[in-house]
Structure formats: C-alpha cells, structure tokens
Amino acid sequence: MRVMSQVAMVMNLDKCIGCHTCSVTCKQTWTNRSGVEYAWFNNVETKPGVGYPRRYEDQERWKGGWVLDRKGRPALRSGSRLKRLSSLFANPGLPSIDDYAEPVTYDYDTLVSAPAGQDVPVARPRSALTGRPVAVTWGANWEDGLGGTPEHGAGDPNLGGGLAEKVRFEFEQTFMFHLPRLCEHCLNPACVAACPSGALYKRMEDGIVLVDQDRCRGWRMCVSACPYKKVYANHATGKAEKCTFCFPRIEAGQPTICSETCVGRLRYLGVVLYDADRVGRAAAVPEETDLLDAQRDLFLDPYDPEVAAAARADGIAEDWIDAARRSPVRALISEYRVALPLHPEYRTLPMVWYVPPLSPVLDAVGAAGGSADDPDHVFAAVTRLRIPLEYLANLFTAGDTDAVAGVLMKLTALRSHMRARSLGDPADRGLLDAVGLTPEQAEDLHRLLAVARYADRFVVPTAHREAATEDQGAAGFRCPVDAGQGPTPLGMPTRRRTDEGAP
C-alpha cells in the first residue's frame, strides 16, 4: 500500500441555479488575457445539451480517455505512442473554434461616437480573434435554460439507446438541470500520458494536474486525450493551459475561486487518501459498470490506524491526515456514498464528483396515487421521475441505473425524514432503514448537504514548504500509477514538481 493525498471536489447539483458566477470569477482570475478568449476553465452546462465544446462526450469522434487493449491493459483511445507521434503536425482529433464558439467583442465606440440622428446606433459583434464582423450563432452554454435545447438537445451523446425518443424537448414536458464542469484532476489522467514532451504532470503532494509552460511545445495531444476537453491551446503563446484548481489558493489553505464565489454553496473541497499502488488495476476493471466501485475502493479510511501510519511513512503531514478525517468530500463519496463521478467509463478516475439532482419525488408519488409514508411507493416513484434514471446513469455511472437509483433513494429518504421533522410529525424509520441510514446520520448528511458552514464545506490544509523543496530525485517521488503495479498507462511523468510551471 502506497498512500497518497488528493484535493478533490464534490458538487451538489440540486443546489446549482445556473447563475454562472463560478464561470465568470474563474474567467476573470485565470483566462482574462490574449490567447484564451475562448477558454472557460470552469463552465456551467445545461443538460440535456451538447455541452462545451460541442458534443465533447462523443468519444467515438474525439478519441479521449482510455480503453482496454487486447491484454486488458489501459491504452489511450487516441492510439499508440507511434500513432500519436505520426500525427504531431496534423492532429485530426482537435475540436475547431466552431465547436468551442468563436469569442466576440462589440463596437462599443459606435455607441458613444455615432453622430446625432434618428437611428439608434448598434454595437455590432466582431471576432475577438480576427477583429472581423461575425454572426453570433453558438456559445459556451447556448442551451442555457432550454433556450437552445429544442434545436440542439437531440445531439446530446447521453441520449443514446432510445432515450431521445423518451425525452421530448417541449417546455411543458422536458427536464433540465445545470452541470458545472472543470478539470477533473484525475488519478489516471489521459492528458498527462499523451503529452510527448512531459509538460503535463500530476503533483504528488495534492494531486493537482498542471502544465509546465517551459516544457510545453504546443503539440496539443493533451487536448485530444482529455475526454472532458478541459485542456486548451493558447493561440497567442502556442502553449497548453488548463484549470489549475487554483493551486496558489489551495497552498494557502483557501478554496478555489469557483468554490469561494458559488452563490448556491454547492461545492465541497477536501482531502482524500488513496492507495496509489492500486490505481492501475482500478482503471483496468473489465466491466465499465464496475468502475465506480473500483474507484471508491481506492479511497482509504483515515481513521484506520494502519492507514494513518502508512500515510505518515509515505511523507503525508499530520495536518493533512487530520484534514482527510474531516473532509466533506470523503464523507459524501465514501461514508454516505451519495456522490458519483462524471463519466467513469473514460477510465481516468476523475476527482470532481457530483451529487445527482433529485426531481420532486412527492409529486410523482401523488400523481401515481401512492402514499408518501409508504417506502415502496416512494422508492417506486424514483424510477418515474422527470429526469430519467437512464440519463443520469449515462452521465455518472457508465449506464448502471441501479447505482443512480440507490443514491436518489437515499436522498429521497433524507428529504422525507427532514420534511416530517420540520412539520413536527413522528419520524418514520422505515424509509431510513431501507437506505441504511440512522436518524443521526440523516441529520449529519442534511447539515452537510443543506446548511453546512463555510469551514465544513472547505477543509483544505495549507501546503508544507519542506514538501515543496525536497530533492526531486528521492525514491519516494514516483508516478501515481507506478510501473510494475499491474496495468500501467503510457507516458506518465516521474518527476515531482511543485513550484514550477504556471498556470
């Protein structure tokens, strides 16, 4: 067992109102300069929808993430190392600017310099890249609030398998929810493995994936390999850039800027401990529906004395072990098991997880003529909610509807218990017992999901200066996926770099 630490995030989608405050503050902090006008390190998508860039989830087209080779080992979907080298100068797997949406500015001077007249002056859009007039026909979230869903929603890759017929894109009958996205800072990052120059690397002390700007040669293989399309090419510098998880703030013990400014208070940040020796085997699980449990099994219990001792032996500081014990991320992922990863079938083992949205359950129970006090009626209604289980399963569990239903049933039982408590009705233990929660656990989970304090949502220890300046050649500084420990992705760097590289 080799214990490593990872700063991770969980987002409660029931609380996202789609205000885009997180996107705007991230944009102002990290991508407000020339060359990355089109880049959104954090964006909020409306689902169902084709996403940003357009249809980024269609890996048959973009070849992102990992697949298993003939020997059952993870291999980049974009092809072998030789194939990638052969396409260095003509990479066909790159989204075009039309897929991202060409950034625009406006002729604002026209509004103040136009001569007096009967006509109202108009600030016409111009491309921020070329300066030429351009028509605005697409945007980073064109489908926001169902505005573009009737026209483009059927292109959502998650609507396969007959779901497109089940979901009707009419205002009265369809559904929508918001999905904030940023770099997943994966345990098994495909972007790191695909980089020919080794410019992308995963920091050993906190798991954040960064780009070494001095090493980057602009090959853009990282853009192709990332299945979430969260690596961008700066067209002014020719370098790759991506979400940095606000590592200067993390090192100071502060939350990311998107978490700090989130209006809905839906983001949680914390430390998890995991067994790095088993990452390769977890990514190589044959059945895609088993990937969720395989990744959950990687996470270690910081209260276990053996785990704590092994963490200390592997150089993890005591305050980081304490932070892992208090981590809201660990509680939501491992203890209460209500958080799910985005597209685990990509086999990158993402570390930004989501609590799936829960449709109005009691309305569904009443519409079916059932009783809100009967667990069988309530749980049966979960399968008939406005947001189809199949759709959520395609997003979060590689198609396993039972796993999604289990989470929604737990959230339903929690909601019913707290509703009865608020109304002064006697508590019905039947719902909680059916999902394996005690009243005390339900109260704790409710506090965490609904009314958690700032210090409870963000448990981020400060960085240690001595960890950042140790000899990079020490034997303990190895790749998170260690060679010789089962199936190993190709091209992972073996350096430990903390103070290098920006973003």
Short mmCIF file of C-alpha atoms in Angstrom, two decimals:
data_model
loop_
_atom_site.label_atom_id
_atom_site.label_comp_id
_atom_site.label_asym_id
_atom_site.label_seq_id
_atom_site.Cartn_x
_atom_site.Cartn_y
_atom_site.Cartn_z
CA MET A 1 0.00 0.00 0.00
CA ARG A 2 1.34 3.40 -1.00
CA VAL A 3 -0.73 6.21 0.48
CA MET A 4 -1.10 9.46 -1.44
CA SER A 5 -3.28 12.52 -0.87
CA GLN A 6 -5.58 14.25 -3.32
CA VAL A 7 -7.51 17.50 -3.08
CA ALA A 8 -10.93 16.73 -4.55
CA MET A 9 -14.28 18.42 -5.11
CA VAL A 10 -17.93 17.38 -4.83
CA MET A 11 -20.81 19.43 -6.26
CA ASN A 12 -24.44 19.11 -5.20
CA LEU A 13 -26.39 19.57 -8.43
CA ASP A 14 -29.68 20.06 -6.57
CA LYS A 15 -28.38 23.46 -5.46
CA CYS A 16 -26.96 24.76 -8.76
CA ILE A 17 -29.12 27.60 -10.11
CA GLY A 18 -27.07 28.16 -13.27
CA CYS A 19 -26.02 31.71 -12.38
CA HIS A 20 -22.53 31.23 -13.89
CA THR A 21 -20.87 33.21 -11.10
CA CYS A 22 -18.25 30.47 -10.83
CA SER A 23 -17.51 30.71 -14.55
CA VAL A 24 -17.19 34.49 -14.51
CA THR A 25 -14.89 34.65 -11.49
CA CYS A 26 -12.73 31.86 -12.89
CA LYS A 27 -12.58 33.67 -16.23
CA GLN A 28 -11.53 36.93 -14.59
CA THR A 29 -8.89 35.18 -12.48
CA TRP A 30 -7.30 32.80 -14.99
CA THR A 31 -8.25 33.49 -18.62
CA ASN A 32 -8.68 37.25 -18.98
CA ARG A 33 -5.75 37.71 -21.37
CA SER A 34 -4.95 37.37 -25.04
CA GLY A 35 -4.91 33.86 -26.48
CA VAL A 36 -7.52 32.23 -24.25
CA GLU A 37 -10.59 34.33 -25.02
CA TYR A 38 -12.49 31.19 -25.96
CA ALA A 39 -11.35 29.13 -22.97
CA TRP A 40 -13.54 28.54 -19.92
CA PHE A 41 -11.66 26.59 -17.27
CA ASN A 42 -15.00 26.44 -15.44
CA ASN A 43 -18.27 26.44 -17.34
CA VAL A 44 -21.86 25.58 -16.46
CA GLU A 45 -23.77 23.47 -18.96
CA THR A 46 -27.49 22.90 -19.23
CA LYS A 47 -28.38 19.24 -19.51
CA PRO A 48 -29.66 17.77 -21.73
CA GLY A 49 -27.49 19.50 -24.26
CA VAL A 50 -24.45 19.01 -26.43
CA GLY A 51 -22.08 20.72 -23.97
CA TYR A 52 -18.89 22.70 -24.45
CA PRO A 53 -17.09 22.15 -26.71
CA ARG A 54 -19.88 20.80 -28.84
CA ARG A 55 -20.51 17.07 -28.22
CA TYR A 56 -17.31 16.69 -26.19
CA GLU A 57 -18.75 13.48 -24.72
CA ASP A 58 -18.74 11.72 -28.10
CA GLN A 59 -15.50 9.79 -27.73
CA GLU A 60 -16.08 7.93 -30.97
CA ARG A 61 -15.41 11.29 -32.56
CA TRP A 62 -12.81 12.83 -30.24
CA LYS A 63 -10.96 9.69 -29.06
CA GLY A 64 -10.46 10.92 -25.49
CA GLY A 65 -9.77 8.89 -22.35
CA TRP A 66 -8.72 5.26 -22.04
CA VAL A 67 -9.83 1.90 -23.42
CA LEU A 68 -8.60 -1.59 -22.64
CA ASP A 69 -6.24 -3.22 -25.12
CA ARG A 70 -6.27 -6.90 -26.08
CA LYS A 71 -4.39 -7.79 -22.90
CA GLY A 72 -6.84 -5.92 -20.69
CA ARG A 73 -4.48 -3.01 -20.01
CA PRO A 74 -5.47 0.67 -20.21
CA ALA A 75 -4.42 2.25 -23.50
CA LEU A 76 -5.14 5.73 -24.78
CA ARG A 77 -8.15 5.81 -27.06
CA SER A 78 -6.26 8.23 -29.30
CA GLY A 79 -3.88 5.45 -30.27
CA SER A 80 -0.40 4.14 -29.61
CA ARG A 81 2.60 6.33 -28.98
CA LEU A 82 3.78 5.79 -32.55
CA LYS A 83 0.39 6.80 -33.94
CA ARG A 84 0.36 9.97 -31.84
CA LEU A 85 3.87 10.89 -32.93
CA SER A 86 2.89 10.40 -36.56
CA SER A 87 0.10 12.98 -36.18
CA LEU A 88 2.03 15.64 -34.29
CA PHE A 89 1.72 18.13 -37.13
CA ALA A 90 -1.77 17.15 -38.30
CA ASN A 91 -3.85 16.11 -35.31
CA PRO A 92 -7.36 15.22 -36.53
CA GLY A 93 -8.78 14.87 -33.02
CA LEU A 94 -8.87 18.57 -32.16
CA PRO A 95 -12.15 20.49 -31.80
CA SER A 96 -12.34 23.54 -34.03
CA ILE A 97 -13.11 27.04 -32.87
CA ASP A 98 -16.66 26.49 -34.12
CA ASP A 99 -17.04 23.67 -31.60
CA TYR A 100 -15.97 26.00 -28.81
CA ALA A 101 -17.70 29.12 -30.20
CA GLU A 102 -15.68 31.99 -31.59
CA PRO A 103 -15.26 34.67 -28.91
CA VAL A 104 -16.69 38.07 -29.79
CA THR A 105 -16.43 41.65 -28.70
CA TYR A 106 -18.53 44.61 -29.78
CA ASP A 107 -18.04 48.00 -31.43
CA TYR A 108 -18.74 49.86 -28.22
CA ASP A 109 -17.15 53.05 -29.59
CA THR A 110 -20.03 53.25 -32.04
CA LEU A 111 -22.43 53.82 -29.18
CA VAL A 112 -20.60 56.92 -27.93
CA SER A 113 -19.12 58.32 -31.15
CA ALA A 114 -22.09 57.99 -33.53
CA PRO A 115 -23.41 61.37 -34.75
CA ALA A 116 -26.82 62.57 -33.63
CA GLY A 117 -29.62 61.19 -35.74
CA GLN A 118 -32.97 59.45 -35.81
CA ASP A 119 -31.49 55.93 -35.77
CA VAL A 120 -30.25 54.21 -32.61
CA PRO A 121 -26.59 53.15 -33.03
CA VAL A 122 -25.85 49.44 -32.76
CA ALA A 123 -22.73 47.81 -31.35
CA ARG A 124 -22.15 45.01 -33.83
CA PRO A 125 -20.23 41.85 -32.86
CA ARG A 126 -16.67 41.36 -34.01
CA SER A 127 -14.43 38.33 -33.63
CA ALA A 128 -12.02 38.67 -30.70
CA LEU A 129 -9.59 36.55 -32.73
CA THR A 130 -9.60 38.29 -36.12
CA GLY A 131 -11.36 41.60 -35.48
CA ARG A 132 -13.72 40.97 -38.38
CA PRO A 133 -17.53 41.22 -38.17
CA VAL A 134 -19.06 37.89 -37.20
CA ALA A 135 -22.53 36.47 -36.58
CA VAL A 136 -23.14 35.02 -33.13
CA THR A 137 -24.56 31.53 -33.72
CA TRP A 138 -23.15 29.50 -30.83
CA GLY A 139 -21.84 29.98 -27.31
CA ALA A 140 -20.31 28.20 -24.34
CA ASN A 141 -23.79 27.48 -22.98
CA TRP A 142 -26.14 28.10 -25.89
CA GLU A 143 -28.72 25.73 -24.39
CA ASP A 144 -28.97 27.62 -21.10
CA GLY A 145 -32.47 27.50 -19.69
CA LEU A 146 -33.73 25.34 -22.58
CA GLY A 147 -33.10 28.23 -24.98
CA GLY A 148 -31.28 26.06 -27.50
CA THR A 149 -32.38 22.61 -26.37
CA PRO A 150 -35.25 22.09 -28.86
CA GLU A 151 -32.82 22.64 -31.72
CA HIS A 152 -29.63 21.04 -30.39
CA GLY A 153 -30.66 18.84 -27.45
CA ALA A 154 -31.13 15.69 -29.51
CA GLY A 155 -27.38 15.80 -30.20
CA ASP A 156 -26.58 15.10 -26.55
CA PRO A 157 -24.45 11.90 -26.60
CA ASN A 158 -26.10 10.81 -23.33
CA LEU A 159 -29.44 10.40 -25.09
CA GLY A 160 -28.43 7.18 -26.83
CA GLY A 161 -30.17 3.85 -26.50
CA GLY A 162 -33.66 5.13 -27.24
CA LEU A 163 -33.59 7.95 -24.68
CA ALA A 164 -34.04 10.56 -27.40
CA GLU A 165 -37.48 9.11 -28.05
CA LYS A 166 -38.33 9.09 -24.34
CA VAL A 167 -37.27 12.68 -23.77
CA ARG A 168 -39.46 15.24 -25.53
CA PHE A 169 -37.91 18.68 -25.93
CA GLU A 170 -41.05 20.66 -25.23
CA PHE A 171 -41.15 23.27 -22.50
CA GLU A 172 -44.01 21.68 -20.61
CA GLN A 173 -42.72 18.10 -20.67
CA THR A 174 -38.94 18.15 -20.75
CA PHE A 175 -36.43 18.47 -17.92
CA MET A 176 -33.22 20.39 -17.36
CA PHE A 177 -30.52 20.77 -14.76
CA HIS A 178 -27.21 22.57 -14.60
CA LEU A 179 -23.86 20.79 -14.69
CA PRO A 180 -20.80 22.85 -13.64
CA ARG A 181 -17.59 21.44 -15.12
CA LEU A 182 -13.88 21.97 -14.62
CA CYS A 183 -10.74 19.87 -14.95
CA GLU A 184 -11.23 16.58 -13.11
CA HIS A 185 -7.60 16.34 -11.88
CA CYS A 186 -7.87 12.62 -12.45
CA LEU A 187 -5.94 9.90 -10.67
CA ASN A 188 -5.20 8.40 -14.10
CA PRO A 189 -5.04 11.49 -16.33
CA ALA A 190 -5.04 10.77 -20.06
CA CYS A 191 -3.72 14.25 -20.83
CA VAL A 192 -0.56 13.58 -18.81
CA ALA A 193 0.00 10.24 -20.51
CA ALA A 194 -0.47 11.67 -24.01
CA CYS A 195 1.92 14.63 -23.71
CA PRO A 196 5.03 13.89 -25.84
CA SER A 197 7.18 16.46 -24.02
CA GLY A 198 6.12 15.59 -20.47
CA ALA A 199 4.86 19.10 -19.86
CA LEU A 200 1.73 17.98 -18.03
CA TYR A 201 2.28 16.47 -14.61
CA LYS A 202 0.35 15.50 -11.51
CA ARG A 203 1.65 16.96 -8.29
CA MET A 204 2.44 14.30 -5.73
CA GLU A 205 1.51 16.30 -2.65
CA ASP A 206 -2.06 17.24 -3.60
CA GLY A 207 -2.85 15.53 -6.94
CA ILE A 208 -3.39 18.75 -8.90
CA VAL A 209 -2.62 18.38 -12.62
CA LEU A 210 -0.62 21.30 -14.05
CA VAL A 211 1.20 22.33 -17.23
CA ASP A 212 4.91 23.16 -17.20
CA GLN A 213 4.95 26.08 -19.62
CA ASP A 214 8.71 25.80 -20.17
CA ARG A 215 8.38 22.20 -21.37
CA CYS A 216 5.21 22.60 -23.42
CA ARG A 217 5.86 22.51 -27.17
CA GLY A 218 2.28 23.03 -28.28
CA TRP A 219 1.69 19.54 -29.70
CA ARG A 220 -1.90 19.63 -28.37
CA MET A 221 -2.05 15.88 -27.81
CA CYS A 222 -3.30 16.69 -24.33
CA VAL A 223 -6.32 18.44 -25.84
CA SER A 224 -7.19 15.34 -27.83
CA ALA A 225 -6.57 12.87 -24.99
CA CYS A 226 -8.66 14.68 -22.36
CA PRO A 227 -12.18 13.20 -22.65
CA TYR A 228 -13.65 16.19 -20.80
CA LYS A 229 -11.92 18.65 -23.18
CA LYS A 230 -10.64 20.77 -20.32
CA VAL A 231 -7.18 21.43 -21.76
CA TYR A 232 -6.96 24.43 -24.05
CA ALA A 233 -4.40 25.72 -26.54
CA ASN A 234 -3.40 29.34 -26.07
CA HIS A 235 -3.28 30.56 -29.68
CA ALA A 236 -1.10 33.53 -28.71
CA THR A 237 1.65 31.58 -26.94
CA GLY A 238 1.18 28.17 -28.56
CA LYS A 239 1.14 26.57 -25.10
CA ALA A 240 -1.41 24.36 -23.41
CA GLU A 241 -3.38 25.77 -20.48
CA LYS A 242 -5.94 24.27 -18.13
CA CYS A 243 -7.69 24.60 -14.80
CA THR A 244 -5.08 24.82 -12.06
CA PHE A 245 -7.51 24.05 -9.23
CA CYS A 246 -6.40 27.49 -8.01
CA PHE A 247 -3.29 25.88 -6.54
CA PRO A 248 -1.92 29.16 -5.07
CA ARG A 249 -5.11 29.42 -3.03
CA ILE A 250 -5.06 25.72 -2.13
CA GLU A 251 -1.48 26.03 -0.90
CA ALA A 252 -2.61 28.88 1.35
CA GLY A 253 -5.47 26.79 2.74
CA GLN A 254 -8.14 28.66 0.77
CA PRO A 255 -10.82 27.18 -1.52
CA THR A 256 -10.77 27.55 -5.28
CA ILE A 257 -12.20 30.80 -6.62
CA CYS A 258 -15.18 28.98 -8.16
CA SER A 259 -15.97 27.44 -4.76
CA GLU A 260 -15.45 30.70 -2.88
CA THR A 261 -17.87 32.64 -5.07
CA CYS A 262 -20.50 29.94 -5.65
CA VAL A 263 -23.88 31.52 -4.94
CA GLY A 264 -25.63 28.21 -4.31
CA ARG A 265 -22.95 26.93 -1.90
CA LEU A 266 -23.00 23.65 -3.76
CA ARG A 267 -19.23 22.97 -3.85
CA TYR A 268 -17.26 21.00 -1.30
CA LEU A 269 -13.48 20.75 -1.12
CA GLY A 270 -11.45 18.31 0.89
CA VAL A 271 -8.58 15.84 1.05
CA VAL A 272 -8.90 12.14 0.36
CA LEU A 273 -6.26 9.47 0.87
CA TYR A 274 -5.92 6.71 -1.71
CA ASP A 275 -3.76 3.69 -2.45
CA ALA A 276 -1.61 4.64 -5.44
CA ASP A 277 -0.46 1.04 -5.93
CA ARG A 278 -3.99 0.03 -6.98
CA VAL A 279 -4.78 2.89 -9.38
CA GLY A 280 -3.69 0.95 -12.46
CA ARG A 281 -5.77 -2.09 -11.52
CA ALA A 282 -8.82 0.08 -10.79
CA ALA A 283 -8.57 1.69 -14.22
CA ALA A 284 -8.34 -1.75 -15.83
CA VAL A 285 -11.59 -3.21 -14.44
CA PRO A 286 -13.15 -5.05 -17.40
CA GLU A 287 -16.79 -4.04 -16.85
CA GLU A 288 -17.45 -0.31 -17.13
CA THR A 289 -20.27 -0.51 -14.59
CA ASP A 290 -17.72 -1.76 -12.02
CA LEU A 291 -15.50 1.30 -12.37
CA LEU A 292 -17.46 3.29 -9.78
CA ASP A 293 -16.89 0.72 -7.04
CA ALA A 294 -13.31 0.17 -8.18
CA GLN A 295 -12.52 3.85 -7.70
CA ARG A 296 -14.36 4.04 -4.39
CA ASP A 297 -12.28 1.10 -3.17
CA LEU A 298 -9.12 3.12 -3.82
CA PHE A 299 -10.02 5.61 -1.11
CA LEU A 300 -8.62 4.80 2.31
CA ASP A 301 -10.11 5.32 5.75
CA PRO A 302 -8.01 7.96 7.52
CA TYR A 303 -9.40 6.79 10.87
CA ASP A 304 -7.77 3.38 10.35
CA PRO A 305 -4.56 3.32 12.43
CA GLU A 306 -2.75 1.27 9.78
CA VAL A 307 -3.69 3.75 7.06
CA ALA A 308 -2.61 6.68 9.21
CA ALA A 309 0.72 5.02 9.98
CA ALA A 310 1.30 4.22 6.30
CA ALA A 311 0.43 7.81 5.37
CA ARG A 312 3.00 9.15 7.82
CA ALA A 313 5.58 6.73 6.46
CA ASP A 314 4.86 8.00 2.93
CA GLY A 315 5.50 11.58 3.98
CA ILE A 316 1.94 12.86 4.41
CA ALA A 317 1.85 15.51 7.13
CA GLU A 318 -0.26 15.09 10.25
CA ASP A 319 -2.49 18.07 9.46
CA TRP A 320 -3.29 16.55 6.05
CA ILE A 321 -4.29 13.28 7.70
CA ASP A 322 -6.50 15.24 10.09
CA ALA A 323 -7.99 17.14 7.13
CA ALA A 324 -8.76 13.82 5.41
CA ARG A 325 -10.70 12.76 8.51
CA ARG A 326 -12.76 15.97 8.45
CA SER A 327 -13.10 16.04 4.67
CA PRO A 328 -16.66 16.63 3.38
CA VAL A 329 -15.57 15.04 0.10
CA ARG A 330 -14.66 11.78 1.83
CA ALA A 331 -17.96 11.83 3.71
CA LEU A 332 -20.07 12.30 0.57
CA ILE A 333 -18.11 9.82 -1.56
CA SER A 334 -17.16 7.04 0.84
CA GLU A 335 -19.23 7.36 4.01
CA TYR A 336 -22.67 8.31 2.70
CA ARG A 337 -21.97 7.25 -0.90
CA VAL A 338 -24.20 9.88 -2.47
CA ALA A 339 -21.58 11.42 -4.79
CA LEU A 340 -20.81 10.00 -8.23
CA PRO A 341 -18.02 10.66 -10.78
CA LEU A 342 -18.62 12.17 -14.21
CA HIS A 343 -18.30 9.52 -16.93
CA PRO A 344 -16.30 6.84 -15.09
CA GLU A 345 -16.23 4.84 -18.33
CA TYR A 346 -13.45 7.13 -19.55
CA ARG A 347 -11.21 5.29 -17.04
CA THR A 348 -9.39 8.45 -15.99
CA LEU A 349 -10.64 8.07 -12.38
CA PRO A 350 -11.90 11.67 -12.07
CA MET A 351 -11.70 13.52 -8.77
CA VAL A 352 -14.55 16.00 -9.24
CA TRP A 353 -17.73 14.18 -8.17
CA TYR A 354 -21.41 15.10 -8.19
CA VAL A 355 -24.48 14.54 -6.05
CA PRO A 356 -27.09 13.89 -8.77
CA PRO A 357 -30.20 16.09 -9.00
CA LEU A 358 -33.41 14.80 -7.44
CA SER A 359 -36.72 15.60 -9.11
CA PRO A 360 -39.83 16.34 -6.97
CA VAL A 361 -40.47 12.87 -5.55
CA LEU A 362 -43.63 13.52 -3.57
CA ASP A 363 -45.30 14.97 -6.66
CA ALA A 364 -44.54 11.75 -8.50
CA VAL A 365 -45.91 9.69 -5.60
CA GLY A 366 -49.13 11.69 -5.54
CA ALA A 367 -49.52 11.54 -9.31
CA ALA A 368 -49.32 7.75 -9.12
CA GLY A 369 -51.90 7.59 -6.33
CA GLY A 370 -49.38 6.37 -3.75
CA SER A 371 -48.71 7.26 -0.14
CA ALA A 372 -45.74 9.43 0.84
CA ASP A 373 -45.41 7.37 4.04
CA ASP A 374 -45.02 4.05 2.23
CA PRO A 375 -41.35 3.30 1.38
CA ASP A 376 -42.38 1.06 -1.51
CA HIS A 377 -44.46 3.84 -3.09
CA VAL A 378 -41.76 6.45 -2.55
CA PHE A 379 -38.91 4.35 -3.93
CA ALA A 380 -41.02 3.19 -6.87
CA ALA A 381 -41.57 6.85 -7.76
CA VAL A 382 -37.81 7.32 -8.08
CA THR A 383 -37.91 5.25 -11.25
CA ARG A 384 -40.59 7.54 -12.73
CA LEU A 385 -39.02 10.92 -12.04
CA ARG A 386 -38.91 13.70 -14.60
CA ILE A 387 -35.16 13.29 -15.05
CA PRO A 388 -34.84 9.73 -16.41
CA LEU A 389 -32.62 7.35 -14.45
CA GLU A 390 -31.07 6.21 -17.71
CA TYR A 391 -29.90 9.73 -18.48
CA LEU A 392 -28.28 10.21 -15.08
CA ALA A 393 -26.73 6.75 -15.33
CA ASN A 394 -25.17 7.62 -18.69
CA LEU A 395 -23.61 10.67 -17.04
CA PHE A 396 -22.44 9.31 -13.69
CA THR A 397 -22.36 5.51 -13.54
CA ALA A 398 -21.48 4.23 -17.02
CA GLY A 399 -25.10 3.22 -17.54
CA ASP A 400 -25.74 1.48 -14.21
CA THR A 401 -29.26 2.64 -13.31
CA ASP A 402 -29.27 0.69 -10.03
CA ALA A 403 -26.36 2.74 -8.69
CA VAL A 404 -28.10 6.02 -9.54
CA ALA A 405 -31.40 4.78 -8.13
CA GLY A 406 -29.66 3.86 -4.86
CA VAL A 407 -28.33 7.40 -4.47
CA LEU A 408 -31.67 9.01 -5.35
CA MET A 409 -33.49 6.73 -2.91
CA LYS A 410 -31.11 7.75 -0.15
CA LEU A 411 -31.68 11.42 -0.95
CA THR A 412 -35.43 10.80 -1.10
CA ALA A 413 -35.43 9.14 2.31
CA LEU A 414 -33.40 12.03 3.72
CA ARG A 415 -35.80 14.60 2.25
CA SER A 416 -38.87 12.79 3.62
CA HIS A 417 -37.30 12.41 7.07
CA MET A 418 -36.37 16.10 7.30
CA ARG A 419 -39.79 17.16 6.00
CA ALA A 420 -41.52 15.15 8.72
CA ARG A 421 -39.15 16.58 11.31
CA SER A 422 -39.81 20.15 10.17
CA LEU A 423 -43.58 19.62 10.33
CA GLY A 424 -43.39 18.03 13.76
CA ASP A 425 -44.67 14.68 12.52
CA PRO A 426 -43.43 11.46 14.13
CA ALA A 427 -40.33 10.14 12.43
CA ASP A 428 -40.86 7.13 10.18
CA ARG A 429 -37.81 4.88 10.46
CA GLY A 430 -38.96 2.74 7.54
CA LEU A 431 -37.53 4.99 4.84
CA LEU A 432 -34.21 5.49 6.62
CA ASP A 433 -33.83 1.81 7.46
CA ALA A 434 -34.46 0.92 3.82
CA VAL A 435 -31.47 3.01 2.70
CA GLY A 436 -29.19 2.14 5.62
CA LEU A 437 -29.27 5.49 7.44
CA THR A 438 -29.80 6.13 11.14
CA PRO A 439 -31.59 9.32 12.26
CA GLU A 440 -28.25 10.67 13.48
CA GLN A 441 -26.63 10.01 10.11
CA ALA A 442 -29.58 11.60 8.33
CA GLU A 443 -29.21 14.73 10.47
CA ASP A 444 -25.49 14.89 9.73
CA LEU A 445 -25.98 14.36 6.00
CA HIS A 446 -28.68 17.03 5.94
CA ARG A 447 -26.38 19.52 7.65
CA LEU A 448 -23.65 18.75 5.15
CA LEU A 449 -25.81 18.97 2.04
CA ALA A 450 -28.14 21.80 3.05
CA VAL A 451 -26.80 24.10 5.77
CA ALA A 452 -23.10 23.34 6.11
CA ARG A 453 -20.92 26.15 7.37
CA TYR A 454 -18.00 27.53 5.38
CA ALA A 455 -15.48 25.60 7.47
CA ASP A 456 -17.44 22.39 6.96
CA ARG A 457 -17.64 22.75 3.16
CA PHE A 458 -13.99 23.63 2.65
CA VAL A 459 -11.40 21.61 4.54
CA VAL A 460 -8.12 22.45 2.80
CA PRO A 461 -4.84 22.28 4.75
CA THR A 462 -2.00 24.58 3.82
CA ALA A 463 0.96 23.35 1.81
CA HIS A 464 4.23 22.48 3.54
CA ARG A 465 7.30 24.33 2.39
CA GLU A 466 9.54 21.40 3.17
CA ALA A 467 7.44 19.15 0.89
CA ALA A 468 7.87 21.58 -1.97
CA THR A 469 11.65 21.85 -1.80
CA GLU A 470 12.81 18.29 -1.17
CA ASP A 471 15.16 16.58 -3.58
CA GLN A 472 13.24 15.70 -6.74
CA GLY A 473 15.32 12.58 -7.17
CA ALA A 474 14.22 10.94 -3.93
CA ALA A 475 12.90 7.40 -4.28
CA GLY A 476 9.51 8.28 -2.81
CA PHE A 477 8.65 10.73 -5.59
CA ARG A 478 7.15 8.40 -8.12
CA CYS A 479 4.40 8.45 -10.65
CA PRO A 480 0.89 7.97 -9.12
CA VAL A 481 0.45 4.95 -11.39
CA ASP A 482 3.62 3.02 -10.62
CA ALA A 483 5.28 0.87 -13.25
CA GLY A 484 5.20 -2.77 -12.31
CA GLN A 485 1.95 -2.50 -10.33
CA GLY A 486 -0.47 -4.03 -12.78
CA PRO A 487 -1.68 -2.32 -15.96
CA THR A 488 0.14 0.99 -16.34
CA PRO A 489 -0.79 3.88 -18.64
CA LEU A 490 1.91 5.04 -21.00
CA GLY A 491 3.87 8.23 -20.78
CA MET A 492 3.20 9.22 -17.16
CA PRO A 493 5.90 11.55 -15.79
CA THR A 494 8.04 10.50 -12.85
CA ARG A 495 9.07 13.97 -11.71
CA ARG A 496 7.80 15.77 -8.68
CA ARG A 497 7.34 19.46 -9.42
CA THR A 498 5.62 21.92 -7.13
CA ASP A 499 6.95 25.41 -7.65
CA GLU A 500 7.45 25.07 -11.41
CA GLY A 501 5.03 25.86 -14.13
CA ALA A 502 2.11 28.15 -14.44
CA PRO A 503 -0.74 28.23 -14.90
#
